[in-house]
PDB file of C-alpha atoms in Angstrom:
ATOM      1  CA  MET A 159       0.000   0.000   0.000  1.00 84.00           C
ATOM      2  CA  SER A 160       1.157   3.536  -0.696  1.00 96.00           C
ATOM      3  CA  TYR A 161       0.379   7.183  -0.007  1.00 98.00           C
ATOM      4  CA  ILE A 162      -0.398   9.434  -2.969  1.00 98.00           C
ATOM      5  CA  PHE A 163       0.116  13.211  -3.158  1.00 98.00           C
ATOM      6  CA  ILE A 164      -1.079  15.744  -5.743  1.00 98.00           C
ATOM      7  CA  SER A 165      -1.309  19.524  -5.943  1.00 98.00           C
ATOM      8  CA  ASP A 166      -1.897  22.411  -8.339  1.00 98.00           C
ATOM      9  CA  LEU A 167      -4.586  20.877 -10.541  1.00 98.00           C
ATOM     10  CA  HIS A 168      -6.277  24.283 -10.870  1.00 98.00           C
ATOM     11  CA  LEU A 169      -9.559  22.581 -11.782  1.00 98.00           C
ATOM     12  CA  ASP A 170     -11.725  24.870 -13.885  1.00 97.00           C
ATOM     13  CA  GLU A 171     -14.810  24.428 -16.039  1.00 97.00           C
ATOM     14  CA  GLN A 172     -12.779  25.911 -18.902  1.00 95.00           C
ATOM     15  CA  ARG A 173     -10.400  22.904 -18.813  1.00 96.00           C
ATOM     16  CA  PRO A 174     -12.631  19.815 -19.213  1.00 97.00           C
ATOM     17  CA  ASP A 175      -9.580  17.780 -20.252  1.00 97.00           C
ATOM     18  CA  ILE A 176      -8.013  18.236 -16.809  1.00 98.00           C
ATOM     19  CA  THR A 177     -11.332  17.569 -15.074  1.00 98.00           C
ATOM     20  CA  GLN A 178     -11.723  14.317 -17.006  1.00 97.00           C
ATOM     21  CA  ALA A 179      -8.145  13.307 -16.160  1.00 97.00           C
ATOM     22  CA  PHE A 180      -8.796  14.113 -12.493  1.00 98.00           C
ATOM     23  CA  VAL A 181     -11.951  11.974 -12.317  1.00 98.00           C
ATOM     24  CA  HIS A 182     -10.133   9.102 -14.024  1.00 97.00           C
ATOM     25  CA  PHE A 183      -7.153   9.478 -11.680  1.00 98.00           C
ATOM     26  CA  ILE A 184      -9.338   9.404  -8.577  1.00 98.00           C
ATOM     27  CA  ASN A 185     -11.276   6.358  -9.736  1.00 97.00           C
ATOM     28  CA  ASN A 186      -8.327   4.366 -11.042  1.00 95.00           C
ATOM     29  CA  LYS A 187      -5.187   5.433  -9.158  1.00 97.00           C
ATOM     30  CA  ALA A 188      -6.044   7.309  -5.966  1.00 98.00           C
ATOM     31  CA  ALA A 189      -8.701   4.740  -5.039  1.00 97.00           C
ATOM     32  CA  SER A 190      -5.975   2.149  -4.455  1.00 96.00           C
ATOM     33  CA  ALA A 191      -3.954   4.307  -2.030  1.00 97.00           C
ATOM     34  CA  GLU A 192      -3.790   3.820   1.710  1.00 98.00           C
ATOM     35  CA  ARG A 193      -3.874   7.601   2.219  1.00 98.00           C
ATOM     36  CA  PHE A 194      -4.458  10.437  -0.235  1.00 98.00           C
ATOM     37  CA  PHE A 195      -3.220  14.039   0.045  1.00 98.00           C
ATOM     38  CA  ILE A 196      -4.021  17.210  -1.934  1.00 99.00           C
ATOM     39  CA  LEU A 197      -1.479  19.919  -1.084  1.00 98.00           C
ATOM     40  CA  GLY A 198      -3.317  22.994  -2.312  1.00 98.00           C
ATOM     41  CA  ASP A 199      -4.737  24.576  -5.456  1.00 98.00           C
ATOM     42  CA  LEU A 200      -7.112  21.769  -6.298  1.00 98.00           C
ATOM     43  CA  PHE A 201      -9.239  24.515  -7.880  1.00 98.00           C
ATOM     44  CA  GLU A 202      -8.303  27.456 -10.062  1.00 97.00           C
ATOM     45  CA  VAL A 203     -10.582  29.447  -7.775  1.00 97.00           C
ATOM     46  CA  TRP A 204     -12.867  28.510  -4.881  1.00 98.00           C
ATOM     47  CA  LEU A 205     -15.404  31.211  -4.095  1.00 98.00           C
ATOM     48  CA  GLY A 206     -16.579  29.581  -0.877  1.00 98.00           C
ATOM     49  CA  ASP A 207     -18.343  26.452   0.311  1.00 98.00           C
ATOM     50  CA  ASP A 208     -21.685  28.129  -0.428  1.00 98.00           C
ATOM     51  CA  HIS A 209     -20.929  28.239  -4.160  1.00 98.00           C
ATOM     52  CA  ALA A 210     -23.242  25.588  -5.611  1.00 97.00           C
ATOM     53  CA  SER A 211     -22.671  24.541  -9.221  1.00 98.00           C
ATOM     54  CA  ASP A 212     -22.791  21.353 -11.264  1.00 98.00           C
ATOM     55  CA  PHE A 213     -19.024  21.553 -11.695  1.00 98.00           C
ATOM     56  CA  ASN A 214     -18.335  21.872  -7.973  1.00 98.00           C
ATOM     57  CA  LYS A 215     -20.755  19.036  -7.240  1.00 98.00           C
ATOM     58  CA  LEU A 216     -18.943  16.775  -9.708  1.00 98.00           C
ATOM     59  CA  ILE A 217     -15.598  17.423  -8.031  1.00 98.00           C
ATOM     60  CA  LYS A 218     -16.991  16.966  -4.520  1.00 98.00           C
ATOM     61  CA  ASP A 219     -18.840  13.766  -5.440  1.00 98.00           C
ATOM     62  CA  THR A 220     -15.696  12.386  -7.051  1.00 98.00           C
ATOM     63  CA  LEU A 221     -13.656  13.078  -3.913  1.00 98.00           C
ATOM     64  CA  ALA A 222     -16.404  11.670  -1.691  1.00 98.00           C
ATOM     65  CA  SER A 223     -16.102   8.324  -3.477  1.00 98.00           C
ATOM     66  CA  LEU A 224     -12.740   7.709  -1.800  1.00 98.00           C
ATOM     67  CA  THR A 225     -12.904   5.568   1.338  1.00 97.00           C
ATOM     68  CA  MET A 226      -9.372   5.821   2.765  1.00 98.00           C
ATOM     69  CA  PRO A 227      -8.158   8.697   5.002  1.00 98.00           C
ATOM     70  CA  CYS A 228      -7.968  11.780   2.762  1.00 98.00           C
ATOM     71  CA  TYR A 229      -6.457  15.198   3.414  1.00 98.00           C
ATOM     72  CA  ILE A 230      -6.498  18.584   1.728  1.00 98.00           C
ATOM     73  CA  MET A 231      -4.493  21.769   2.301  1.00 98.00           C
ATOM     74  CA  HIS A 232      -5.241  25.324   1.242  1.00 98.00           C
ATOM     75  CA  GLY A 233      -3.409  26.739  -1.749  1.00 97.00           C
ATOM     76  CA  ASN A 234      -3.203  30.332  -2.862  1.00 95.00           C
ATOM     77  CA  ARG A 235      -6.212  29.783  -5.167  1.00 95.00           C
ATOM     78  CA  ASP A 236      -8.589  27.855  -2.907  1.00 97.00           C
ATOM     79  CA  PHE A 237      -7.925  29.315   0.534  1.00 97.00           C
ATOM     80  CA  LEU A 238     -11.692  29.628   1.186  1.00 98.00           C
ATOM     81  CA  ILE A 239     -12.220  25.857   1.365  1.00 98.00           C
ATOM     82  CA  SER A 240     -13.763  25.242   4.772  1.00 98.00           C
ATOM     83  CA  VAL A 241     -15.742  22.856   6.974  1.00 98.00           C
ATOM     84  CA  ASP A 242     -18.709  22.296   4.645  1.00 98.00           C
ATOM     85  CA  PHE A 243     -16.448  21.200   1.807  1.00 98.00           C
ATOM     86  CA  CYS A 244     -14.691  18.776   4.140  1.00 98.00           C
ATOM     87  CA  ARG A 245     -17.962  17.432   5.500  1.00 98.00           C
ATOM     88  CA  GLU A 246     -19.307  16.811   2.004  1.00 98.00           C
ATOM     89  CA  THR A 247     -16.142  15.133   0.706  1.00 98.00           C
ATOM     90  CA  GLY A 248     -14.872  13.342   3.820  1.00 98.00           C
ATOM     91  CA  PHE A 249     -11.526  15.144   3.624  1.00 98.00           C
ATOM     92  CA  GLU A 250      -9.610  16.524   6.608  1.00 98.00           C
ATOM     93  CA  LEU A 251      -8.289  20.073   6.226  1.00 98.00           C
ATOM     94  CA  LEU A 252      -4.591  20.242   7.105  1.00 98.00           C
ATOM     95  CA  PRO A 253      -2.862  23.390   8.345  1.00 98.00           C
ATOM     96  CA  ASP A 254      -0.002  24.743   6.278  1.00 98.00           C
ATOM     97  CA  PRO A 255       2.578  23.589   7.242  1.00 98.00           C
ATOM     98  CA  THR A 256       1.769  20.154   8.706  1.00 98.00           C
ATOM     99  CA  ASN A 257       4.222  17.929  10.543  1.00 97.00           C
ATOM    100  CA  THR A 258       3.334  14.283  10.092  1.00 97.00           C
ATOM    101  CA  ILE A 259       4.781  10.780  10.210  1.00 96.00           C
ATOM    102  CA  LEU A 260       4.855   8.898   6.912  1.00 96.00           C
ATOM    103  CA  PHE A 261       5.877   5.259   7.200  1.00 94.00           C
ATOM    104  CA  ASP A 262       7.637   5.966  10.503  1.00 92.00           C
ATOM    105  CA  LYS A 263       9.552   8.938   9.068  1.00 93.00           C
ATOM    106  CA  PRO A 264       8.961  12.590  10.100  1.00 96.00           C
ATOM    107  CA  CYS A 265       7.852  14.693   7.154  1.00 98.00           C
ATOM    108  CA  LEU A 266       6.715  18.268   6.526  1.00 98.00           C
ATOM    109  CA  LEU A 267       3.824  18.969   4.141  1.00 98.00           C
ATOM    110  CA  MET A 268       3.300  22.459   2.688  1.00 98.00           C
ATOM    111  CA  HIS A 269       1.582  24.113  -0.221  1.00 98.00           C
ATOM    112  CA  GLY A 270       4.909  25.833  -0.866  1.00 98.00           C
ATOM    113  CA  ASP A 271       4.031  29.465  -1.492  1.00 97.00           C
ATOM    114  CA  SER A 272       5.304  30.542   1.928  1.00 97.00           C
ATOM    115  CA  LEU A 273       8.778  29.354   0.850  1.00 97.00           C
ATOM    116  CA  CYS A 274       8.958  31.964  -1.932  1.00 95.00           C
ATOM    117  CA  THR A 275      10.258  34.693   0.353  1.00 95.00           C
ATOM    118  CA  GLY A 276      12.174  36.441  -2.425  1.00 93.00           C
ATOM    119  CA  ASP A 277       8.883  37.570  -3.940  1.00 93.00           C
ATOM    120  CA  GLN A 278       8.011  40.265  -1.425  1.00 92.00           C
ATOM    121  CA  GLN A 279       4.977  41.495  -3.360  1.00 91.00           C
ATOM    122  CA  TYR A 280       3.446  38.025  -3.351  1.00 92.00           C
ATOM    123  CA  MET A 281       4.238  37.490   0.329  1.00 94.00           C
ATOM    124  CA  GLU A 282       2.320  40.658   1.208  1.00 95.00           C
ATOM    125  CA  VAL A 283      -0.686  39.464  -0.799  1.00 93.00           C
ATOM    126  CA  ARG A 284      -0.446  36.057   0.866  1.00 95.00           C
ATOM    127  CA  ARG A 285      -0.483  37.572   4.342  1.00 96.00           C
ATOM    128  CA  LEU A 286      -3.580  39.576   3.417  1.00 95.00           C
ATOM    129  CA  LEU A 287      -5.538  36.694   1.896  1.00 94.00           C
ATOM    130  CA  ARG A 288      -4.674  34.223   4.658  1.00 95.00           C
ATOM    131  CA  ASN A 289      -5.888  36.728   7.294  1.00 97.00           C
ATOM    132  CA  PRO A 290      -9.150  35.441   8.861  1.00 96.00           C
ATOM    133  CA  ASP A 291     -10.589  38.983   8.851  1.00 97.00           C
ATOM    134  CA  THR A 292     -10.009  39.291   5.105  1.00 96.00           C
ATOM    135  CA  GLN A 293     -11.614  35.925   4.515  1.00 97.00           C
ATOM    136  CA  ARG A 294     -14.645  36.789   6.628  1.00 97.00           C
ATOM    137  CA  ASP A 295     -15.026  40.004   4.652  1.00 97.00           C
ATOM    138  CA  LEU A 296     -14.858  38.117   1.345  1.00 97.00           C
ATOM    139  CA  LEU A 297     -17.414  35.554   2.464  1.00 97.00           C
ATOM    140  CA  SER A 298     -19.798  38.322   3.537  1.00 98.00           C
ATOM    141  CA  GLN A 299     -19.940  39.483  -0.094  1.00 98.00           C
ATOM    142  CA  SER A 300     -22.153  38.047  -2.815  1.00 98.00           C
ATOM    143  CA  LEU A 301     -20.837  35.285  -5.071  1.00 97.00           C
ATOM    144  CA  GLU A 302     -20.794  37.768  -7.940  1.00 97.00           C
ATOM    145  CA  GLU A 303     -18.617  40.165  -5.937  1.00 97.00           C
ATOM    146  CA  ARG A 304     -16.284  37.346  -4.932  1.00 97.00           C
ATOM    147  CA  ALA A 305     -15.995  36.212  -8.551  1.00 96.00           C
ATOM    148  CA  ALA A 306     -15.106  39.737  -9.642  1.00 97.00           C
ATOM    149  CA  PHE A 307     -12.456  39.935  -6.906  1.00 95.00           C
ATOM    150  CA  ALA A 308     -10.999  36.560  -7.988  1.00 94.00           C
ATOM    151  CA  ASN A 309     -10.842  37.668 -11.630  1.00 93.00           C
ATOM    152  CA  ARG A 310      -9.001  40.856 -10.682  1.00 93.00           C
ATOM    153  CA  ALA A 311      -6.612  38.909  -8.478  1.00 89.00           C
ATOM    154  CA  ARG A 312      -5.823  36.411 -11.228  1.00 86.00           C
ATOM    155  CA  SER A 313      -5.214  39.193 -13.728  1.00 89.00           C
ATOM    156  CA  THR A 314      -2.849  40.939 -11.330  1.00 87.00           C
ATOM    157  CA  SER A 315      -1.083  37.643 -10.605  1.00 84.00           C
ATOM    158  CA  ARG A 316      -0.540  36.900 -14.318  1.00 83.00           C
ATOM    159  CA  GLN A 317       0.927  40.357 -14.861  1.00 85.00           C
ATOM    160  CA  HIS A 318       3.184  39.997 -11.823  1.00 80.00           C
ATOM    161  CA  THR A 319       4.406  36.624 -13.099  1.00 74.00           C
ATOM    162  CA  ARG A 320       5.234  38.081 -16.520  1.00 73.00           C
ATOM    163  CA  GLU A 321       7.191  40.943 -14.965  1.00 66.00           C
ATOM    164  CA  SER A 322       9.100  38.953 -12.344  1.00 68.00           C
ATOM    165  CA  ALA A 323      12.436  37.196 -12.686  1.00 65.00           C
ATOM    166  CA  MET A 324      12.108  33.415 -12.752  1.00 66.00           C
ATOM    167  CA  ASP A 325      14.274  32.864  -9.683  1.00 67.00           C
ATOM    168  CA  ILE A 326      12.067  35.216  -7.665  1.00 69.00           C
ATOM    169  CA  MET A 327       9.084  32.951  -8.360  1.00 75.00           C
ATOM    170  CA  ASP A 328      10.837  29.881  -6.926  1.00 92.00           C
ATOM    171  CA  VAL A 329      11.482  28.941  -3.311  1.00 96.00           C
ATOM    172  CA  SER A 330      14.285  30.510  -1.328  1.00 95.00           C
ATOM    173  CA  PRO A 331      16.918  27.844  -0.504  1.00 93.00           C
ATOM    174  CA  ASP A 332      17.636  29.536   2.819  1.00 93.00           C
ATOM    175  CA  GLU A 333      13.943  29.428   3.734  1.00 96.00           C
ATOM    176  CA  VAL A 334      13.741  25.738   2.803  1.00 96.00           C
ATOM    177  CA  THR A 335      16.673  24.970   5.078  1.00 94.00           C
ATOM    178  CA  ARG A 336      15.268  27.113   7.884  1.00 94.00           C
ATOM    179  CA  VAL A 337      11.835  25.485   7.750  1.00 96.00           C
ATOM    180  CA  MET A 338      13.153  21.922   7.590  1.00 96.00           C
ATOM    181  CA  GLN A 339      15.512  22.635  10.463  1.00 95.00           C
ATOM    182  CA  GLU A 340      12.787  24.313  12.513  1.00 96.00           C
ATOM    183  CA  HIS A 341      10.446  21.344  12.081  1.00 97.00           C
ATOM    184  CA  ASP A 342      13.273  18.787  12.436  1.00 95.00           C
ATOM    185  CA  VAL A 343      12.449  16.802   9.286  1.00 97.00           C
ATOM    186  CA  LYS A 344      14.546  15.251   6.537  1.00 95.00           C
ATOM    187  CA  LEU A 345      11.707  15.164   4.010  1.00 97.00           C
ATOM    188  CA  LEU A 346       9.683  18.129   2.708  1.00 98.00           C
ATOM    189  CA  ILE A 347       6.837  17.702   0.196  1.00 98.00           C
ATOM    190  CA  HIS A 348       5.201  20.736  -1.430  1.00 98.00           C
ATOM    191  CA  GLY A 349       3.715  22.124  -4.634  1.00 98.00           C
ATOM    192  CA  HIS A 350       2.970  25.681  -5.827  1.00 97.00           C
ATOM    193  CA  THR A 351       6.053  26.410  -7.951  1.00 95.00           C
ATOM    194  CA  HIS A 352       5.026  24.188 -10.896  1.00 95.00           C
ATOM    195  CA  ARG A 353       8.603  22.876 -11.031  1.00 96.00           C
ATOM    196  CA  PRO A 354       8.319  19.139 -10.307  1.00 98.00           C
ATOM    197  CA  CYS A 355      11.600  17.718  -9.104  1.00 97.00           C
ATOM    198  CA  ILE A 356      13.296  15.810  -6.300  1.00 97.00           C
ATOM    199  CA  HIS A 357      15.992  17.973  -4.696  1.00 97.00           C
ATOM    200  CA  ASP A 358      18.786  17.155  -2.290  1.00 95.00           C
ATOM    201  CA  VAL A 359      18.843  19.745   0.484  1.00 93.00           C
ATOM    202  CA  ASN A 360      22.543  19.891   1.187  1.00 89.00           C
ATOM    203  CA  SER A 361      23.844  22.803   3.205  1.00 82.00           C
ATOM    204  CA  GLU A 362      26.152  23.240   6.155  1.00 80.00           C
ATOM    205  CA  GLU A 363      23.090  23.668   8.359  1.00 77.00           C
ATOM    206  CA  TYR A 364      20.917  20.760   7.180  1.00 86.00           C
ATOM    207  CA  LYS A 365      20.654  17.802   4.834  1.00 90.00           C
ATOM    208  CA  GLY A 366      17.497  16.202   3.546  1.00 96.00           C
ATOM    209  CA  THR A 367      15.167  15.788   0.568  1.00 97.00           C
ATOM    210  CA  ARG A 368      12.650  18.211  -0.945  1.00 98.00           C
ATOM    211  CA  ILE A 369      10.028  16.816  -3.326  1.00 98.00           C
ATOM    212  CA  VAL A 370       8.179  19.335  -5.494  1.00 98.00           C
ATOM    213  CA  LEU A 371       4.840  18.204  -6.906  1.00 98.00           C
ATOM    214  CA  GLY A 372       3.954  19.209 -10.453  1.00 98.00           C
ATOM    215  CA  ASP A 373       0.991  21.188 -11.736  1.00 98.00           C
ATOM    216  CA  TRP A 374      -1.581  19.635 -14.069  1.00 98.00           C
ATOM    217  CA  ASP A 375      -1.637  21.124 -17.564  1.00 97.00           C
ATOM    218  CA  LYS A 376      -0.390  19.071 -20.486  1.00 96.00           C
ATOM    219  CA  LYS A 377       0.717  16.463 -17.971  1.00 97.00           C
ATOM    220  CA  GLY A 378      -0.659  15.309 -14.647  1.00 98.00           C
ATOM    221  CA  TRP A 379       1.726  14.710 -11.742  1.00 98.00           C
ATOM    222  CA  TYR A 380       1.587  12.657  -8.569  1.00 98.00           C
ATOM    223  CA  LEU A 381       3.957  11.425  -5.894  1.00 98.00           C
ATOM    224  CA  GLU A 382       3.672   7.847  -4.702  1.00 98.00           C
ATOM    225  CA  LEU A 383       5.328   7.003  -1.398  1.00 97.00           C
ATOM    226  CA  ASP A 384       5.601   3.601   0.285  1.00 96.00           C
ATOM    227  CA  GLN A 385       7.562   2.013   3.102  1.00 94.00           C
ATOM    228  CA  THR A 386      10.843   1.826   1.204  1.00 93.00           C
ATOM    229  CA  SER A 387      10.746   4.243  -1.733  1.00 95.00           C
ATOM    230  CA  TYR A 388       9.095   7.153  -3.486  1.00 96.00           C
ATOM    231  CA  SER A 389       8.509   8.099  -7.123  1.00 98.00           C
ATOM    232  CA  LEU A 390       7.434  11.353  -8.761  1.00 98.00           C
ATOM    233  CA  ASN A 391       5.321  10.352 -11.746  1.00 98.00           C
ATOM    234  CA  SER A 392       3.653  12.057 -14.694  1.00 97.00           C
ATOM    235  CA  PHE A 393       1.176  11.088 -17.386  1.00 97.00           C
ATOM    236  CA  ASP A 394      -0.217  12.823 -20.429  1.00 96.00           C
ATOM    237  CA  ILE A 395      -3.525  14.577 -19.844  1.00 96.00           C
ATOM    238  CA  GLY A 396      -6.066  12.727 -21.976  1.00 82.00           C
ATOM    239  CA  THR A 397      -4.135   9.438 -21.770  1.00 73.00           C
ATOM    240  CA  PRO A 398      -5.497   6.911 -19.230  1.00 64.00           C
ATOM    241  CA  LEU A 399      -3.106   5.784 -16.524  1.00 66.00           C
TER     242      LEU A 399
END
Protein backbone atom coordinates (compact mmCIF):
# COMPACT_ATOMS: atom_id res chain seq x y z
CA MET A 1 0.00 0.00 0.00
CA SER A 2 1.16 3.54 -0.70
CA TYR A 3 0.38 7.18 -0.01
CA ILE A 4 -0.40 9.43 -2.97
CA PHE A 5 0.12 13.21 -3.16
CA ILE A 6 -1.08 15.74 -5.74
CA SER A 7 -1.31 19.52 -5.94
CA ASP A 8 -1.90 22.41 -8.34
CA LEU A 9 -4.59 20.88 -10.54
CA HIS A 10 -6.28 24.28 -10.87
CA LEU A 11 -9.56 22.58 -11.78
CA ASP A 12 -11.72 24.87 -13.88
CA GLU A 13 -14.81 24.43 -16.04
CA GLN A 14 -12.78 25.91 -18.90
CA ARG A 15 -10.40 22.90 -18.81
CA PRO A 16 -12.63 19.81 -19.21
CA ASP A 17 -9.58 17.78 -20.25
CA ILE A 18 -8.01 18.24 -16.81
CA THR A 19 -11.33 17.57 -15.07
CA GLN A 20 -11.72 14.32 -17.01
CA ALA A 21 -8.14 13.31 -16.16
CA PHE A 22 -8.80 14.11 -12.49
CA VAL A 23 -11.95 11.97 -12.32
CA HIS A 24 -10.13 9.10 -14.02
CA PHE A 25 -7.15 9.48 -11.68
CA ILE A 26 -9.34 9.40 -8.58
CA ASN A 27 -11.28 6.36 -9.74
CA ASN A 28 -8.33 4.37 -11.04
CA LYS A 29 -5.19 5.43 -9.16
CA ALA A 30 -6.04 7.31 -5.97
CA ALA A 31 -8.70 4.74 -5.04
CA SER A 32 -5.98 2.15 -4.45
CA ALA A 33 -3.95 4.31 -2.03
CA GLU A 34 -3.79 3.82 1.71
CA ARG A 35 -3.87 7.60 2.22
CA PHE A 36 -4.46 10.44 -0.23
CA PHE A 37 -3.22 14.04 0.04
CA ILE A 38 -4.02 17.21 -1.93
CA LEU A 39 -1.48 19.92 -1.08
CA GLY A 40 -3.32 22.99 -2.31
CA ASP A 41 -4.74 24.58 -5.46
CA LEU A 42 -7.11 21.77 -6.30
CA PHE A 43 -9.24 24.52 -7.88
CA GLU A 44 -8.30 27.46 -10.06
CA VAL A 45 -10.58 29.45 -7.77
CA TRP A 46 -12.87 28.51 -4.88
CA LEU A 47 -15.40 31.21 -4.09
CA GLY A 48 -16.58 29.58 -0.88
CA ASP A 49 -18.34 26.45 0.31
CA ASP A 50 -21.68 28.13 -0.43
CA HIS A 51 -20.93 28.24 -4.16
CA ALA A 52 -23.24 25.59 -5.61
CA SER A 53 -22.67 24.54 -9.22
CA ASP A 54 -22.79 21.35 -11.26
CA PHE A 55 -19.02 21.55 -11.69
CA ASN A 56 -18.34 21.87 -7.97
CA LYS A 57 -20.75 19.04 -7.24
CA LEU A 58 -18.94 16.77 -9.71
CA ILE A 59 -15.60 17.42 -8.03
CA LYS A 60 -16.99 16.97 -4.52
CA ASP A 61 -18.84 13.77 -5.44
CA THR A 62 -15.70 12.39 -7.05
CA LEU A 63 -13.66 13.08 -3.91
CA ALA A 64 -16.40 11.67 -1.69
CA SER A 65 -16.10 8.32 -3.48
CA LEU A 66 -12.74 7.71 -1.80
CA THR A 67 -12.90 5.57 1.34
CA MET A 68 -9.37 5.82 2.77
CA PRO A 69 -8.16 8.70 5.00
CA CYS A 70 -7.97 11.78 2.76
CA TYR A 71 -6.46 15.20 3.41
CA ILE A 72 -6.50 18.58 1.73
CA MET A 73 -4.49 21.77 2.30
CA HIS A 74 -5.24 25.32 1.24
CA GLY A 75 -3.41 26.74 -1.75
CA ASN A 76 -3.20 30.33 -2.86
CA ARG A 77 -6.21 29.78 -5.17
CA ASP A 78 -8.59 27.86 -2.91
CA PHE A 79 -7.92 29.32 0.53
CA LEU A 80 -11.69 29.63 1.19
CA ILE A 81 -12.22 25.86 1.37
CA SER A 82 -13.76 25.24 4.77
CA VAL A 83 -15.74 22.86 6.97
CA ASP A 84 -18.71 22.30 4.64
CA PHE A 85 -16.45 21.20 1.81
CA CYS A 86 -14.69 18.78 4.14
CA ARG A 87 -17.96 17.43 5.50
CA GLU A 88 -19.31 16.81 2.00
CA THR A 89 -16.14 15.13 0.71
CA GLY A 90 -14.87 13.34 3.82
CA PHE A 91 -11.53 15.14 3.62
CA GLU A 92 -9.61 16.52 6.61
CA LEU A 93 -8.29 20.07 6.23
CA LEU A 94 -4.59 20.24 7.11
CA PRO A 95 -2.86 23.39 8.34
CA ASP A 96 0.00 24.74 6.28
CA PRO A 97 2.58 23.59 7.24
CA THR A 98 1.77 20.15 8.71
CA ASN A 99 4.22 17.93 10.54
CA THR A 100 3.33 14.28 10.09
CA ILE A 101 4.78 10.78 10.21
CA LEU A 102 4.86 8.90 6.91
CA PHE A 103 5.88 5.26 7.20
CA ASP A 104 7.64 5.97 10.50
CA LYS A 105 9.55 8.94 9.07
CA PRO A 106 8.96 12.59 10.10
CA CYS A 107 7.85 14.69 7.15
CA LEU A 108 6.72 18.27 6.53
CA LEU A 109 3.82 18.97 4.14
CA MET A 110 3.30 22.46 2.69
CA HIS A 111 1.58 24.11 -0.22
CA GLY A 112 4.91 25.83 -0.87
CA ASP A 113 4.03 29.47 -1.49
CA SER A 114 5.30 30.54 1.93
CA LEU A 115 8.78 29.35 0.85
CA CYS A 116 8.96 31.96 -1.93
CA THR A 117 10.26 34.69 0.35
CA GLY A 118 12.17 36.44 -2.43
CA ASP A 119 8.88 37.57 -3.94
CA GLN A 120 8.01 40.27 -1.42
CA GLN A 121 4.98 41.49 -3.36
CA TYR A 122 3.45 38.03 -3.35
CA MET A 123 4.24 37.49 0.33
CA GLU A 124 2.32 40.66 1.21
CA VAL A 125 -0.69 39.46 -0.80
CA ARG A 126 -0.45 36.06 0.87
CA ARG A 127 -0.48 37.57 4.34
CA LEU A 128 -3.58 39.58 3.42
CA LEU A 129 -5.54 36.69 1.90
CA ARG A 130 -4.67 34.22 4.66
CA ASN A 131 -5.89 36.73 7.29
CA PRO A 132 -9.15 35.44 8.86
CA ASP A 133 -10.59 38.98 8.85
CA THR A 134 -10.01 39.29 5.10
CA GLN A 135 -11.61 35.93 4.52
CA ARG A 136 -14.64 36.79 6.63
CA ASP A 137 -15.03 40.00 4.65
CA LEU A 138 -14.86 38.12 1.35
CA LEU A 139 -17.41 35.55 2.46
CA SER A 140 -19.80 38.32 3.54
CA GLN A 141 -19.94 39.48 -0.09
CA SER A 142 -22.15 38.05 -2.82
CA LEU A 143 -20.84 35.28 -5.07
CA GLU A 144 -20.79 37.77 -7.94
CA GLU A 145 -18.62 40.16 -5.94
CA ARG A 146 -16.28 37.35 -4.93
CA ALA A 147 -15.99 36.21 -8.55
CA ALA A 148 -15.11 39.74 -9.64
CA PHE A 149 -12.46 39.94 -6.91
CA ALA A 150 -11.00 36.56 -7.99
CA ASN A 151 -10.84 37.67 -11.63
CA ARG A 152 -9.00 40.86 -10.68
CA ALA A 153 -6.61 38.91 -8.48
CA ARG A 154 -5.82 36.41 -11.23
CA SER A 155 -5.21 39.19 -13.73
CA THR A 156 -2.85 40.94 -11.33
CA SER A 157 -1.08 37.64 -10.61
CA ARG A 158 -0.54 36.90 -14.32
CA GLN A 159 0.93 40.36 -14.86
CA HIS A 160 3.18 40.00 -11.82
CA THR A 161 4.41 36.62 -13.10
CA ARG A 162 5.23 38.08 -16.52
CA GLU A 163 7.19 40.94 -14.96
CA SER A 164 9.10 38.95 -12.34
CA ALA A 165 12.44 37.20 -12.69
CA MET A 166 12.11 33.41 -12.75
CA ASP A 167 14.27 32.86 -9.68
CA ILE A 168 12.07 35.22 -7.66
CA MET A 169 9.08 32.95 -8.36
CA ASP A 170 10.84 29.88 -6.93
CA VAL A 171 11.48 28.94 -3.31
CA SER A 172 14.29 30.51 -1.33
CA PRO A 173 16.92 27.84 -0.50
CA ASP A 174 17.64 29.54 2.82
CA GLU A 175 13.94 29.43 3.73
CA VAL A 176 13.74 25.74 2.80
CA THR A 177 16.67 24.97 5.08
CA ARG A 178 15.27 27.11 7.88
CA VAL A 179 11.84 25.49 7.75
CA MET A 180 13.15 21.92 7.59
CA GLN A 181 15.51 22.63 10.46
CA GLU A 182 12.79 24.31 12.51
CA HIS A 183 10.45 21.34 12.08
CA ASP A 184 13.27 18.79 12.44
CA VAL A 185 12.45 16.80 9.29
CA LYS A 186 14.55 15.25 6.54
CA LEU A 187 11.71 15.16 4.01
CA LEU A 188 9.68 18.13 2.71
CA ILE A 189 6.84 17.70 0.20
CA HIS A 190 5.20 20.74 -1.43
CA GLY A 191 3.72 22.12 -4.63
CA HIS A 192 2.97 25.68 -5.83
CA THR A 193 6.05 26.41 -7.95
CA HIS A 194 5.03 24.19 -10.90
CA ARG A 195 8.60 22.88 -11.03
CA PRO A 196 8.32 19.14 -10.31
CA CYS A 197 11.60 17.72 -9.10
CA ILE A 198 13.30 15.81 -6.30
CA HIS A 199 15.99 17.97 -4.70
CA ASP A 200 18.79 17.15 -2.29
CA VAL A 201 18.84 19.74 0.48
CA ASN A 202 22.54 19.89 1.19
CA SER A 203 23.84 22.80 3.21
CA GLU A 204 26.15 23.24 6.16
CA GLU A 205 23.09 23.67 8.36
CA TYR A 206 20.92 20.76 7.18
CA LYS A 207 20.65 17.80 4.83
CA GLY A 208 17.50 16.20 3.55
CA THR A 209 15.17 15.79 0.57
CA ARG A 210 12.65 18.21 -0.94
CA ILE A 211 10.03 16.82 -3.33
CA VAL A 212 8.18 19.34 -5.49
CA LEU A 213 4.84 18.20 -6.91
CA GLY A 214 3.95 19.21 -10.45
CA ASP A 215 0.99 21.19 -11.74
CA TRP A 216 -1.58 19.64 -14.07
CA ASP A 217 -1.64 21.12 -17.56
CA LYS A 218 -0.39 19.07 -20.49
CA LYS A 219 0.72 16.46 -17.97
CA GLY A 220 -0.66 15.31 -14.65
CA TRP A 221 1.73 14.71 -11.74
CA TYR A 222 1.59 12.66 -8.57
CA LEU A 223 3.96 11.42 -5.89
CA GLU A 224 3.67 7.85 -4.70
CA LEU A 225 5.33 7.00 -1.40
CA ASP A 226 5.60 3.60 0.28
CA GLN A 227 7.56 2.01 3.10
CA THR A 228 10.84 1.83 1.20
CA SER A 229 10.75 4.24 -1.73
CA TYR A 230 9.10 7.15 -3.49
CA SER A 231 8.51 8.10 -7.12
CA LEU A 232 7.43 11.35 -8.76
CA ASN A 233 5.32 10.35 -11.75
CA SER A 234 3.65 12.06 -14.69
CA PHE A 235 1.18 11.09 -17.39
CA ASP A 236 -0.22 12.82 -20.43
CA ILE A 237 -3.52 14.58 -19.84
CA GLY A 238 -6.07 12.73 -21.98
CA THR A 239 -4.13 9.44 -21.77
CA PRO A 240 -5.50 6.91 -19.23
CA LEU A 241 -3.11 5.78 -16.52
